[in-house]
Short mmCIF file of C-alpha atoms in Angstrom, two decimals:
data_model
loop_
_atom_site.label_atom_id
_atom_site.label_comp_id
_atom_site.label_asym_id
_atom_site.label_seq_id
_atom_site.Cartn_x
_atom_site.Cartn_y
_atom_site.Cartn_z
CA UNK A 859 -0.60 0.02 -0.20
CA UNK A 860 2.94 2.56 0.97
CA UNK A 861 4.56 2.00 -2.44
CA UNK A 862 0.39 2.88 -3.88
CA UNK A 863 0.64 6.20 -1.43
CA UNK A 864 4.12 7.23 -2.64
CA UNK A 865 3.38 7.04 -6.32
CA UNK A 866 0.05 8.95 -5.71
CA UNK A 867 2.25 11.35 -3.72
CA UNK A 868 4.51 11.28 -6.30
CA UNK A 869 2.64 12.29 -9.26
CA UNK A 870 0.89 14.76 -7.22
CA UNK A 871 4.24 16.56 -6.26
CA UNK A 872 4.87 16.66 -9.74
CA UNK A 873 2.27 18.17 -10.91
CA UNK A 874 2.37 20.54 -8.17
CA UNK A 875 5.83 21.23 -8.46
CA UNK A 876 5.05 22.47 -12.19
CA UNK A 877 2.31 24.22 -11.03
CA UNK A 878 4.13 26.14 -8.61
CA UNK A 879 6.88 26.85 -10.58
CA UNK A 880 4.10 28.70 -13.16
CA UNK A 881 3.15 30.19 -9.81
CA UNK A 882 6.58 31.37 -8.77
CA UNK A 883 7.11 32.96 -12.50
CA UNK A 884 3.42 34.67 -12.17
CA UNK A 885 4.66 36.48 -8.80
CA UNK A 886 8.30 37.12 -11.05
CA UNK A 887 5.91 39.13 -14.07
CA UNK A 888 3.50 40.53 -11.56
CA UNK A 889 6.19 42.01 -9.25
CA UNK A 890 8.03 43.41 -12.37
CA UNK A 891 4.64 45.27 -13.26
CA UNK A 892 3.23 45.96 -9.96
CA UNK A 893 6.01 45.50 -7.34
CA UNK A 894 4.90 46.39 -3.67
CA UNK A 895 2.54 49.48 -4.78
CA UNK A 896 -0.49 50.55 -2.92
CA UNK A 897 -2.67 49.87 -6.37
CA UNK A 898 -1.58 46.18 -5.89
CA UNK A 899 -2.10 45.90 -2.17
CA UNK A 900 -5.90 46.93 -2.58
CA UNK A 901 -6.03 44.04 -5.99
CA UNK A 902 -4.68 40.93 -3.37
CA UNK A 903 -7.62 41.93 -1.23
CA UNK A 904 -9.66 42.18 -3.70
CA UNK A 905 -8.22 38.80 -4.87
CA UNK A 906 -8.51 37.56 -1.75
CA UNK A 907 -11.80 37.38 -1.25
CA UNK A 908 -13.58 35.17 -3.76
CA UNK A 909 -10.27 33.23 -2.59
CA UNK A 910 -11.87 33.02 0.40
CA UNK A 911 -14.68 31.93 -0.55
CA UNK A 912 -13.34 28.98 -2.78
CA UNK A 913 -10.93 27.60 0.57
CA UNK A 914 -13.75 27.69 2.14
CA UNK A 915 -17.06 26.58 0.29
CA UNK A 916 -15.26 25.26 -3.22
CA UNK A 917 -11.73 23.49 -2.13
CA UNK A 918 -12.66 23.37 1.23
CA UNK A 919 -15.94 22.00 3.02
CA UNK A 920 -17.02 21.00 -0.48
CA UNK A 921 -14.39 18.83 -1.87
CA UNK A 922 -14.00 17.76 1.91
CA UNK A 923 -17.25 16.12 2.72
CA UNK A 924 -17.89 15.51 -1.30
CA UNK A 925 -14.47 12.75 -1.23
CA UNK A 926 -15.78 10.63 2.08
CA UNK A 927 -19.30 10.21 1.10
CA UNK A 928 -18.48 9.78 -2.67
CA UNK A 929 -15.78 7.39 -1.42
CA UNK A 930 -18.08 5.14 0.32
CA UNK A 931 -21.04 5.08 -2.57
CA UNK A 932 -17.95 4.43 -5.02
CA UNK A 933 -16.93 1.04 -2.65
CA UNK A 934 -20.30 -0.22 -2.23
CA UNK A 935 -21.17 -2.25 -5.33
CA UNK A 936 -24.88 -1.38 -4.28
CA UNK A 937 -24.76 2.03 -3.99
CA UNK A 938 -22.37 2.82 -6.88
CA UNK A 939 -25.55 3.93 -9.60
CA UNK A 940 -25.91 6.86 -7.50
CA UNK A 941 -22.67 8.13 -8.02
CA UNK A 942 -23.89 10.08 -11.23
CA UNK A 943 -26.97 11.78 -9.34
CA UNK A 944 -24.63 12.84 -6.44
CA UNK A 945 -22.44 14.85 -8.88
CA UNK A 946 -25.44 16.52 -10.59
CA UNK A 947 -26.32 17.76 -6.83
CA UNK A 948 -23.54 18.34 -6.12
CA UNK A 949 -22.61 20.52 -9.27
CA UNK A 950 -26.32 22.57 -9.04
CA UNK A 951 -25.38 23.02 -5.13
CA UNK A 952 -21.82 25.00 -6.71
CA UNK A 953 -23.31 27.05 -8.66
CA UNK A 954 -26.52 28.33 -6.48
CA UNK A 955 -23.80 28.88 -3.59
CA UNK A 956 -21.22 30.91 -6.05
CA UNK A 957 -23.88 32.59 -8.14
CA UNK A 958 -25.54 34.05 -5.06
CA UNK A 959 -22.48 35.13 -3.41
CA UNK A 960 -21.31 37.26 -6.59
CA UNK A 961 -24.77 39.10 -6.91
CA UNK A 962 -24.10 39.88 -3.04
CA UNK A 963 -20.38 41.19 -3.36
CA UNK A 964 -21.24 42.89 -6.71
CA UNK A 965 -24.11 44.75 -5.16
CA UNK A 966 -22.43 46.14 -2.08
CA UNK A 967 -19.58 46.90 -4.13
CA UNK A 968 -21.23 49.64 -5.37
CA UNK A 969 -22.90 50.65 -2.90
CA UNK A 970 -19.29 50.92 -0.64
CA UNK A 971 -17.29 52.62 -3.66
CA UNK A 972 -19.96 55.35 -3.69
CA UNK A 973 -18.76 56.10 0.06
CA UNK A 974 -15.12 56.24 -0.15
CA UNK A 975 -12.85 58.69 -1.45
CA UNK A 976 -10.75 57.92 -4.12
CA UNK A 977 -7.87 58.44 -1.64
CA UNK A 978 -9.22 55.18 0.93
CA UNK A 979 -6.82 52.16 0.38
CA UNK A 980 -10.29 49.98 0.41
CA UNK A 981 -12.12 52.55 -2.66
CA UNK A 982 -10.36 49.63 -4.89
CA UNK A 983 -10.86 46.72 -2.96
CA UNK A 984 -14.64 47.21 -3.33
CA UNK A 985 -14.33 48.62 -6.95
CA UNK A 986 -12.01 45.30 -8.06
CA UNK A 987 -14.01 42.67 -5.98
CA UNK A 988 -16.88 43.17 -8.37
CA UNK A 989 -14.67 42.17 -11.07
CA UNK A 990 -12.86 39.48 -9.54
CA UNK A 991 -15.58 37.44 -7.60
CA UNK A 992 -16.97 35.65 -10.68
CA UNK A 993 -13.46 33.74 -10.68
CA UNK A 994 -15.13 31.55 -7.59
CA UNK A 995 -18.08 30.30 -10.13
CA UNK A 996 -15.73 28.65 -12.40
CA UNK A 997 -13.06 27.57 -9.75
CA UNK A 998 -15.28 26.34 -7.63
CA UNK A 999 -16.61 23.79 -10.60
CA UNK A 1000 -13.14 23.34 -10.93
CA UNK A 1001 -13.00 21.88 -7.04
CA UNK A 1002 -15.63 19.75 -7.67
CA UNK A 1003 -14.29 17.89 -10.25
CA UNK A 1004 -11.11 17.44 -8.68
CA UNK A 1005 -12.51 15.64 -5.91
CA UNK A 1006 -14.35 13.28 -8.30
CA UNK A 1007 -11.04 12.75 -9.98
CA UNK A 1008 -8.99 12.24 -6.81
CA UNK A 1009 -12.14 9.73 -5.95
CA UNK A 1010 -11.16 7.65 -8.78
CA UNK A 1011 -7.41 7.95 -7.65
CA UNK A 1012 -5.88 10.57 -10.49
CA UNK A 1013 -3.96 13.35 -9.03
CA UNK A 1014 -1.74 14.76 -11.56
CA UNK A 1015 -4.20 16.55 -14.12
CA UNK A 1016 -5.82 18.82 -11.09
CA UNK A 1017 -2.36 19.31 -9.69
CA UNK A 1018 -1.42 20.91 -12.50
CA UNK A 1019 -4.63 22.59 -13.39
CA UNK A 1020 -3.62 26.12 -11.94
CA UNK A 1021 -1.16 26.26 -14.41
CA UNK A 1022 -4.13 27.76 -16.24
CA UNK A 1023 -4.93 30.73 -13.75
CA UNK A 1024 -0.96 31.40 -14.26
CA UNK A 1025 -1.03 31.51 -18.48
CA UNK A 1026 -3.97 33.95 -18.28
CA UNK A 1027 -2.74 35.93 -15.46
CA UNK A 1028 0.58 36.67 -16.91
CA UNK A 1029 -0.97 36.88 -20.63
CA UNK A 1030 -3.06 39.75 -19.21
CA UNK A 1031 -0.06 41.81 -18.12
CA UNK A 1032 2.00 41.40 -21.30
CA UNK A 1033 -0.76 42.18 -23.93
CA UNK A 1034 -4.26 42.95 -22.85
CA UNK A 1035 -3.01 45.82 -20.36
CA UNK A 1036 -1.64 48.20 -23.16
CA UNK A 1037 -5.54 48.34 -24.09
CA UNK A 1038 -6.16 49.69 -20.51
CA UNK A 1039 -4.18 52.91 -20.30
CA UNK A 1040 -0.82 54.16 -18.88
CA UNK A 1041 -1.28 54.59 -15.04
CA UNK A 1042 -1.08 51.38 -12.80
CA UNK A 1043 -4.79 52.19 -11.76
CA UNK A 1044 -6.15 50.90 -15.02
CA UNK A 1045 -3.77 48.74 -15.76
CA UNK A 1046 -5.18 46.46 -12.73
CA UNK A 1047 -8.41 45.71 -14.50
CA UNK A 1048 -6.89 43.81 -17.18
CA UNK A 1049 -5.53 41.77 -14.43
CA UNK A 1050 -8.81 41.17 -13.30
CA UNK A 1051 -9.65 40.10 -16.75
CA UNK A 1052 -6.64 37.32 -16.41
CA UNK A 1053 -8.14 36.00 -13.37
CA UNK A 1054 -11.85 35.40 -14.91
CA UNK A 1055 -10.02 33.65 -17.93
CA UNK A 1056 -8.19 31.60 -15.70
CA UNK A 1057 -11.03 30.24 -13.44
CA UNK A 1058 -12.62 29.36 -16.62
CA UNK A 1059 -9.68 27.61 -17.97
CA UNK A 1060 -8.95 25.29 -14.46
CA UNK A 1061 -12.32 24.12 -14.82
CA UNK A 1062 -13.12 23.30 -18.51
CA UNK A 1063 -9.38 21.94 -18.86
CA UNK A 1064 -10.53 18.92 -16.26
CA UNK A 1065 -14.18 18.56 -18.20
CA UNK A 1066 -12.79 15.81 -20.64
CA UNK A 1067 -11.05 13.67 -18.03
CA UNK A 1068 -14.44 13.90 -15.94
CA UNK A 1069 -16.39 12.78 -19.25
CA UNK A 1070 -14.14 9.95 -19.74
CA UNK A 1071 -15.20 8.41 -16.32
CA UNK A 1072 -18.98 8.51 -17.59
CA UNK A 1073 -19.72 11.88 -15.40
CA UNK A 1074 -21.80 14.68 -17.52
CA UNK A 1075 -23.00 16.98 -14.85
CA UNK A 1076 -26.54 19.01 -15.08
CA UNK A 1077 -28.67 20.45 -12.84
CA UNK A 1078 -30.71 18.34 -10.32
CA UNK A 1079 -32.90 19.15 -7.16
CA UNK A 1080 -33.29 16.10 -5.37
CA UNK A 1081 -31.84 17.83 -2.36
CA UNK A 1082 -33.01 14.50 -0.06
CA UNK A 1083 -30.58 12.12 -1.45
CA UNK A 1084 -29.31 10.30 1.49
CA UNK A 1085 -25.69 11.68 0.36
CA UNK A 1086 -26.45 15.08 0.07
CA UNK A 1087 -27.84 14.40 3.58
CA UNK A 1088 -24.69 13.31 4.86
CA UNK A 1089 -22.55 15.46 2.89
CA UNK A 1090 -24.49 18.43 4.76
CA UNK A 1091 -24.21 17.44 8.30
CA UNK A 1092 -20.47 16.86 7.51
CA UNK A 1093 -20.77 20.16 5.60
CA UNK A 1094 -22.14 22.46 7.91
CA UNK A 1095 -19.55 21.85 11.00
CA UNK A 1096 -16.85 21.32 8.48
CA UNK A 1097 -17.41 25.22 6.55
CA UNK A 1098 -16.54 26.48 9.86
CA UNK A 1099 -13.24 24.65 10.50
CA UNK A 1100 -12.07 24.96 7.06
CA UNK A 1101 -12.93 28.69 7.56
CA UNK A 1102 -10.09 29.01 10.01
CA UNK A 1103 -7.44 29.57 7.28
CA UNK A 1104 -9.24 31.85 5.00
CA UNK A 1105 -10.71 33.57 7.70
CA UNK A 1106 -7.11 34.19 9.56
CA UNK A 1107 -5.47 34.95 6.12
CA UNK A 1108 -8.22 37.81 5.15
CA UNK A 1109 -7.59 39.33 8.59
CA UNK A 1110 -3.89 39.06 8.06
CA UNK A 1111 -3.93 41.49 5.11
CA UNK A 1112 -6.89 43.22 5.96
CA UNK A 1113 -5.00 44.23 9.46
CA UNK A 1114 -1.55 44.57 7.14
CA UNK A 1115 -3.62 47.23 4.78
CA UNK A 1116 -3.79 49.61 7.99
CA UNK A 1117 -0.12 49.44 7.91
CA UNK A 1118 2.32 51.34 5.56
CA UNK A 1119 1.63 50.90 1.76
CA UNK A 1120 3.32 47.80 0.34
CA UNK A 1121 2.90 45.71 3.40
CA UNK A 1122 0.44 43.87 2.42
CA UNK A 1123 2.53 42.90 -1.09
CA UNK A 1124 5.17 42.21 1.07
CA UNK A 1125 2.88 39.80 2.78
CA UNK A 1126 1.35 37.94 -0.02
CA UNK A 1127 4.89 37.72 -2.06
CA UNK A 1128 6.49 36.18 1.23
CA UNK A 1129 3.02 34.07 2.28
CA UNK A 1130 3.51 32.68 -2.28
CA UNK A 1131 7.51 31.51 -1.15
CA UNK A 1132 6.80 29.74 2.66
CA UNK A 1133 3.42 28.18 0.98
CA UNK A 1134 5.94 26.42 -2.36
CA UNK A 1135 7.30 23.63 0.00
CA UNK A 1136 4.03 23.44 1.96
CA UNK A 1137 2.29 23.08 -1.52
CA UNK A 1138 4.26 20.63 -3.20
CA UNK A 1139 4.84 18.05 -0.27
CA UNK A 1140 2.78 19.30 2.81
CA UNK A 1141 -1.03 19.23 0.71
CA UNK A 1142 0.37 16.50 -1.58
CA UNK A 1143 1.02 14.07 0.97
CA UNK A 1144 -2.91 14.99 2.82
CA UNK A 1145 -4.53 15.37 0.06
CA UNK A 1146 -3.03 11.63 -1.70
CA UNK A 1147 -3.22 10.32 1.52
CA UNK A 1148 -7.40 11.16 2.13
CA UNK A 1149 -8.27 8.45 -0.15
CA UNK A 1150 -6.09 5.79 1.30
CA UNK A 1151 -7.45 6.86 5.27
CA UNK A 1152 -11.41 6.85 4.28
CA UNK A 1153 -10.83 3.86 2.97
CA UNK A 1154 -9.01 2.46 6.05
CA UNK A 1155 -11.61 3.19 8.20
CA UNK A 1156 -14.31 2.36 5.89
CA UNK A 1157 -13.19 -1.51 6.25
CA UNK A 1158 -11.66 -1.11 9.68
CA UNK A 1159 -8.72 -1.72 9.32
CA UNK A 1160 -6.03 0.77 11.51
CA UNK A 1161 -3.40 -1.45 11.46
CA UNK A 1162 -2.95 0.17 7.97
CA UNK A 1163 -4.26 2.97 8.94
CA UNK A 1164 -1.68 4.06 11.47
CA UNK A 1165 0.78 2.66 8.66
CA UNK A 1166 -0.42 4.83 6.28
CA UNK A 1167 -0.15 7.48 9.03
CA UNK A 1168 3.43 7.20 9.87
CA UNK A 1169 4.54 6.98 6.28
CA UNK A 1170 3.05 10.29 5.52
CA UNK A 1171 4.83 11.93 8.35
CA UNK A 1172 8.24 10.58 7.58
CA UNK A 1173 7.81 11.83 3.92
CA UNK A 1174 6.66 15.61 5.16
CA UNK A 1175 9.52 15.93 7.62
CA UNK A 1176 12.29 14.50 4.75
CA UNK A 1177 11.00 16.91 2.22
CA UNK A 1178 9.60 20.47 4.79
CA UNK A 1179 12.87 20.25 7.52
CA UNK A 1180 15.27 21.33 4.82
CA UNK A 1181 12.73 23.36 3.10
CA UNK A 1182 12.26 25.49 6.36
CA UNK A 1183 15.67 26.18 7.01
CA UNK A 1184 16.84 26.92 3.39
CA UNK A 1185 14.15 29.74 3.82
CA UNK A 1186 15.22 30.95 7.03
CA UNK A 1187 18.97 31.16 6.38
CA UNK A 1188 18.90 31.60 2.51
CA UNK A 1189 15.57 34.38 2.19
CA UNK A 1190 16.64 37.68 1.16
CA UNK A 1191 18.88 35.89 -1.55
CA UNK A 1192 15.93 33.85 -2.87
CA UNK A 1193 13.90 37.27 -3.17
CA UNK A 1194 16.44 39.15 -4.41
CA UNK A 1195 16.71 36.44 -7.62
CA UNK A 1196 13.25 35.59 -7.93
CA UNK A 1197 11.64 39.66 -7.77
CA UNK A 1198 14.11 42.45 -7.77
CA UNK A 1199 13.63 43.50 -10.87
CA UNK A 1200 11.07 46.41 -12.55
CA UNK A 1201 9.40 48.01 -9.29
CA UNK A 1202 10.57 45.68 -7.06
CA UNK A 1203 13.49 47.58 -5.40
CA UNK A 1204 15.38 46.35 -2.92
CA UNK A 1205 13.31 48.42 -0.51
CA UNK A 1206 10.10 45.43 -1.83
CA UNK A 1207 13.42 42.77 -0.98
CA UNK A 1208 13.43 43.96 2.80
CA UNK A 1209 9.09 44.06 2.88
CA UNK A 1210 9.16 40.53 1.45
CA UNK A 1211 12.61 38.60 3.65
CA UNK A 1212 11.33 40.26 7.13
CA UNK A 1213 7.93 38.44 7.12
CA UNK A 1214 9.21 35.49 5.47
CA UNK A 1215 11.40 34.91 8.18
CA UNK A 1216 8.76 34.23 10.66
CA UNK A 1217 6.19 32.34 8.13
CA UNK A 1218 8.43 29.81 7.69
CA UNK A 1219 8.88 28.86 11.15
CA UNK A 1220 5.92 27.62 10.68
CA UNK A 1221 6.00 25.45 7.94
CA UNK A 1222 6.42 22.11 9.35
CA UNK A 1223 3.49 22.71 11.85
CA UNK A 1224 1.11 23.51 8.76
CA UNK A 1225 2.33 20.34 6.78
CA UNK A 1226 1.21 18.16 9.76
CA UNK A 1227 -1.91 20.06 10.35
CA UNK A 1228 -2.97 19.31 6.77
CA UNK A 1229 -2.46 15.22 7.15
CA UNK A 1230 -3.83 15.26 10.95
CA UNK A 1231 -6.90 16.98 9.71
CA UNK A 1232 -7.00 14.34 6.85
CA UNK A 1233 -7.39 11.56 9.87
CA UNK A 1234 -10.09 13.62 11.28
CA UNK A 1235 -11.91 14.06 8.00
CA UNK A 1236 -11.71 10.12 7.39
CA UNK A 1237 -13.12 9.40 10.46
CA UNK A 1238 -16.14 11.55 9.63
CA UNK A 1239 -15.36 13.96 12.40
CA UNK A 1240 -15.61 17.42 11.58
CA UNK A 1241 -16.13 18.92 14.67
CA UNK A 1242 -13.42 18.67 16.91
CA UNK A 1243 -11.39 20.47 13.95
CA UNK A 1244 -13.94 23.16 14.33
CA UNK A 1245 -13.93 23.78 17.92
CA UNK A 1246 -9.87 24.11 17.68
CA UNK A 1247 -10.27 26.54 14.04
CA UNK A 1248 -12.86 28.81 16.71
CA UNK A 1249 -10.09 29.10 19.24
CA UNK A 1250 -7.65 29.82 16.69
CA UNK A 1251 -9.61 33.07 14.87
CA UNK A 1252 -9.50 34.41 18.16
CA UNK A 1253 -5.61 33.64 18.93
CA UNK A 1254 -4.80 35.01 15.46
CA UNK A 1255 -6.74 37.92 15.58
CA UNK A 1256 -5.28 38.89 18.87
CA UNK A 1257 -2.05 38.07 18.11
CA UNK A 1258 -1.83 40.31 15.11
CA UNK A 1259 -3.01 42.93 17.36
CA UNK A 1260 -0.12 42.67 19.82
CA UNK A 1261 2.50 41.68 17.76
CA UNK A 1262 2.02 43.83 14.62
CA UNK A 1263 2.73 46.86 17.06
CA UNK A 1264 6.40 45.35 17.59
CA UNK A 1265 6.91 43.77 14.76
CA UNK A 1266 5.10 45.20 11.84
CA UNK A 1267 3.52 43.23 9.28
CA UNK A 1268 6.44 40.81 10.62
CA UNK A 1269 4.49 40.48 13.61
CA UNK A 1270 1.35 39.29 11.69
CA UNK A 1271 3.87 36.23 9.71
CA UNK A 1272 4.99 35.25 13.26
CA UNK A 1273 1.45 35.40 14.53
CA UNK A 1274 0.45 32.95 12.02
CA UNK A 1275 3.25 30.34 12.64
CA UNK A 1276 2.59 30.56 16.65
CA UNK A 1277 -0.80 29.45 15.68
CA UNK A 1278 -0.08 26.93 13.39
CA UNK A 1279 1.80 25.89 16.11
CA UNK A 1280 -1.02 25.48 18.22
CA UNK A 1281 -3.31 24.05 16.19
CA UNK A 1282 -1.28 21.37 15.49
CA UNK A 1283 -0.65 19.98 18.63
CA UNK A 1284 -4.29 20.63 19.53
CA UNK A 1285 -5.58 18.57 16.64
CA UNK A 1286 -2.98 15.50 17.58
CA UNK A 1287 -4.26 15.17 20.87
CA UNK A 1288 -7.46 15.01 20.68
CA UNK A 1289 -7.37 12.91 17.50
CA UNK A 1290 -5.07 10.43 20.13
CA UNK A 1291 -7.98 11.02 22.72
CA UNK A 1292 -10.98 10.45 20.89
CA UNK A 1293 -10.35 8.20 17.33
CA UNK A 1294 -7.03 6.35 17.47
CA UNK A 1295 -4.09 5.81 20.04
CA UNK A 1296 -1.62 5.41 17.90
CA UNK A 1297 2.60 4.99 18.96
CA UNK A 1298 3.34 8.79 18.06
CA UNK A 1299 6.94 7.87 19.70
CA UNK A 1300 8.22 6.87 15.99
CA UNK A 1301 7.27 10.09 14.88
CA UNK A 1302 8.77 12.03 17.14
CA UNK A 1303 11.37 10.09 16.69
CA UNK A 1304 11.95 10.71 13.22
CA UNK A 1305 11.58 13.98 13.40
CA UNK A 1306 14.48 14.69 15.68
CA UNK A 1307 16.44 12.14 13.68
CA UNK A 1308 15.82 14.10 10.41
CA UNK A 1309 16.70 17.39 11.86
CA UNK A 1310 19.97 16.28 13.55
CA UNK A 1311 21.03 15.14 9.53
CA UNK A 1312 20.43 18.79 8.66
CA UNK A 1313 22.43 20.45 11.68
CA UNK A 1314 26.09 19.76 9.60
CA UNK A 1315 24.00 21.60 6.06
CA UNK A 1316 23.21 24.61 8.55
CA UNK A 1317 26.92 25.13 9.59
CA UNK A 1318 27.88 25.01 5.99
CA UNK A 1319 24.88 27.50 5.13
CA UNK A 1320 26.36 29.83 7.85
CA UNK A 1321 30.16 29.25 7.23
CA UNK A 1322 29.40 30.06 3.25
CA UNK A 1323 28.07 32.94 4.53
CA UNK A 1324 30.67 34.14 7.06
CA UNK A 1325 33.40 34.08 4.87
CA UNK A 1326 32.03 33.76 1.32
CA UNK A 1327 28.85 35.68 0.49
CA UNK A 1328 30.60 39.29 0.00
CA UNK A 1329 33.36 37.59 -2.62
CA UNK A 1330 30.60 35.87 -5.26
CA UNK A 1331 27.52 37.01 -6.68
CA UNK A 1332 23.82 36.82 -5.28
CA UNK A 1333 23.30 33.86 -7.44
CA UNK A 1334 26.27 32.07 -6.82
CA UNK A 1335 26.00 31.81 -3.46
CA UNK A 1336 22.44 30.84 -3.34
CA UNK A 1337 23.46 28.14 -5.40
CA UNK A 1338 26.28 26.76 -3.41
CA UNK A 1339 24.47 26.98 -0.53
CA UNK A 1340 21.44 25.82 -1.06
CA UNK A 1341 22.62 22.78 -3.51
CA UNK A 1342 25.63 21.62 -1.07
CA UNK A 1343 23.22 22.00 2.24
CA UNK A 1344 21.04 19.35 0.32
CA UNK A 1345 23.53 17.46 -1.03
CA UNK A 1346 25.03 17.05 2.23
CA UNK A 1347 21.63 16.58 4.43
CA UNK A 1348 20.81 13.59 1.50
CA UNK A 1349 24.36 12.21 1.77
CA UNK A 1350 23.96 11.68 5.65
CA UNK A 1351 20.75 10.06 5.32
CA UNK A 1352 21.93 7.73 2.22
CA UNK A 1353 24.87 6.75 4.46
CA UNK A 1354 23.08 6.02 7.75
CA UNK A 1355 20.24 3.95 5.63
CA UNK A 1356 23.28 2.09 4.08
CA UNK A 1357 24.82 1.22 7.31
CA UNK A 1358 21.54 0.10 8.84
CA UNK A 1359 20.65 -2.25 5.53
CA UNK A 1360 24.36 -3.55 6.49
CA UNK A 1361 24.00 -3.99 10.05
CA UNK A 1362 20.52 -6.07 9.28
CA UNK A 1363 22.37 -8.57 7.30
#
């Protein structure tokens, strides 16, 4: 089973790597066009609002409640013929929710701009949100189709579908902005068009694969279907649970908007960077493992569940420990190489590197959260993550207010990491107490062992920083540091593996 999971994780990770590389290129181009300017701050918040609901409704509660129930029907031959109707109903519900939200925001956005002056930071937020919100309609359908494909253990195509958004985002900057005037305030509307086209493309690219599985979604209003009722019992508490991350993110960026101009953009670029390893490894692992965990619970095979859980954490630590320290020690060099051009100057580098330091300390905890949360979902328990999540919203808000007074937007990033630490340990504790008393000692042992093996790499980076960073170019220093540190880390692990293999003979 571990080989099948590894294959799924590998395919998903490869697709995610490709997607994240394109996403990173998108941010590089955006940095060149808009830097850390006031209008880009406004656009990012306007884009985050439909993204908030995407995380809340589409890729969050709907998908997380859909996969366990849909998997149950797929696994039962007597119920398998009902899967098409379940897809139809979820398709209908998605359209109802997203069109309703779009109508509300279009209406209230029109009212808000009448009461705000052009100088207000929030004027362009409310103006732009009317043009970014249609993205939610298409991305929600894409999320549903992703859930269907994942239930059939198909991960690669959904993982690379975000490339479509990146393509149209970049295309709009190079080719559509010329039709919208010369000022940044005019050009930003071209980016809104790119976002809408990107959402539509992400949906359309998955349609052929879903049709091959004999699903042809259409409107259906049979909401009394048992599967929908079961999803509803999961969905309502889960919608609160999955809202935690998007709500905290929206709070973070809204509070940052009250600080100096450019700090929202600085947080955005830093978030994109620290979420790069988290998305490639953490989210890939947890997304790939959920169908197997759900299957283990349905078949009451808890021994296999434990093995899959341990295997997931081993891969998580193996990848996220080096990612964390590379982000911490090489953050300025990474940002300089990636973004420093056009309107993204040395001040923008500092605005981004500062919060990235604090964000990086929470990478491992958020990777762990993504796995433990899937464990709760596999047991059809959505209430416990909700309760812990509600606590984290208040904790995050209080820490934001306190820490931003002393550390500006760096305090907001530190608050995010502290909340991740608290959530991870609370989720792990309550899962252990309520559902499965797994042996967590091997997990801790693996973490400390891998952390120990990366210490020589940290010393190597510090040595280069002290004696060679001022003698060679930024690119050369970054390349030697990253490649050398990773080579040393994996070489030590290979030596350990060969030594243990030899001892067993």
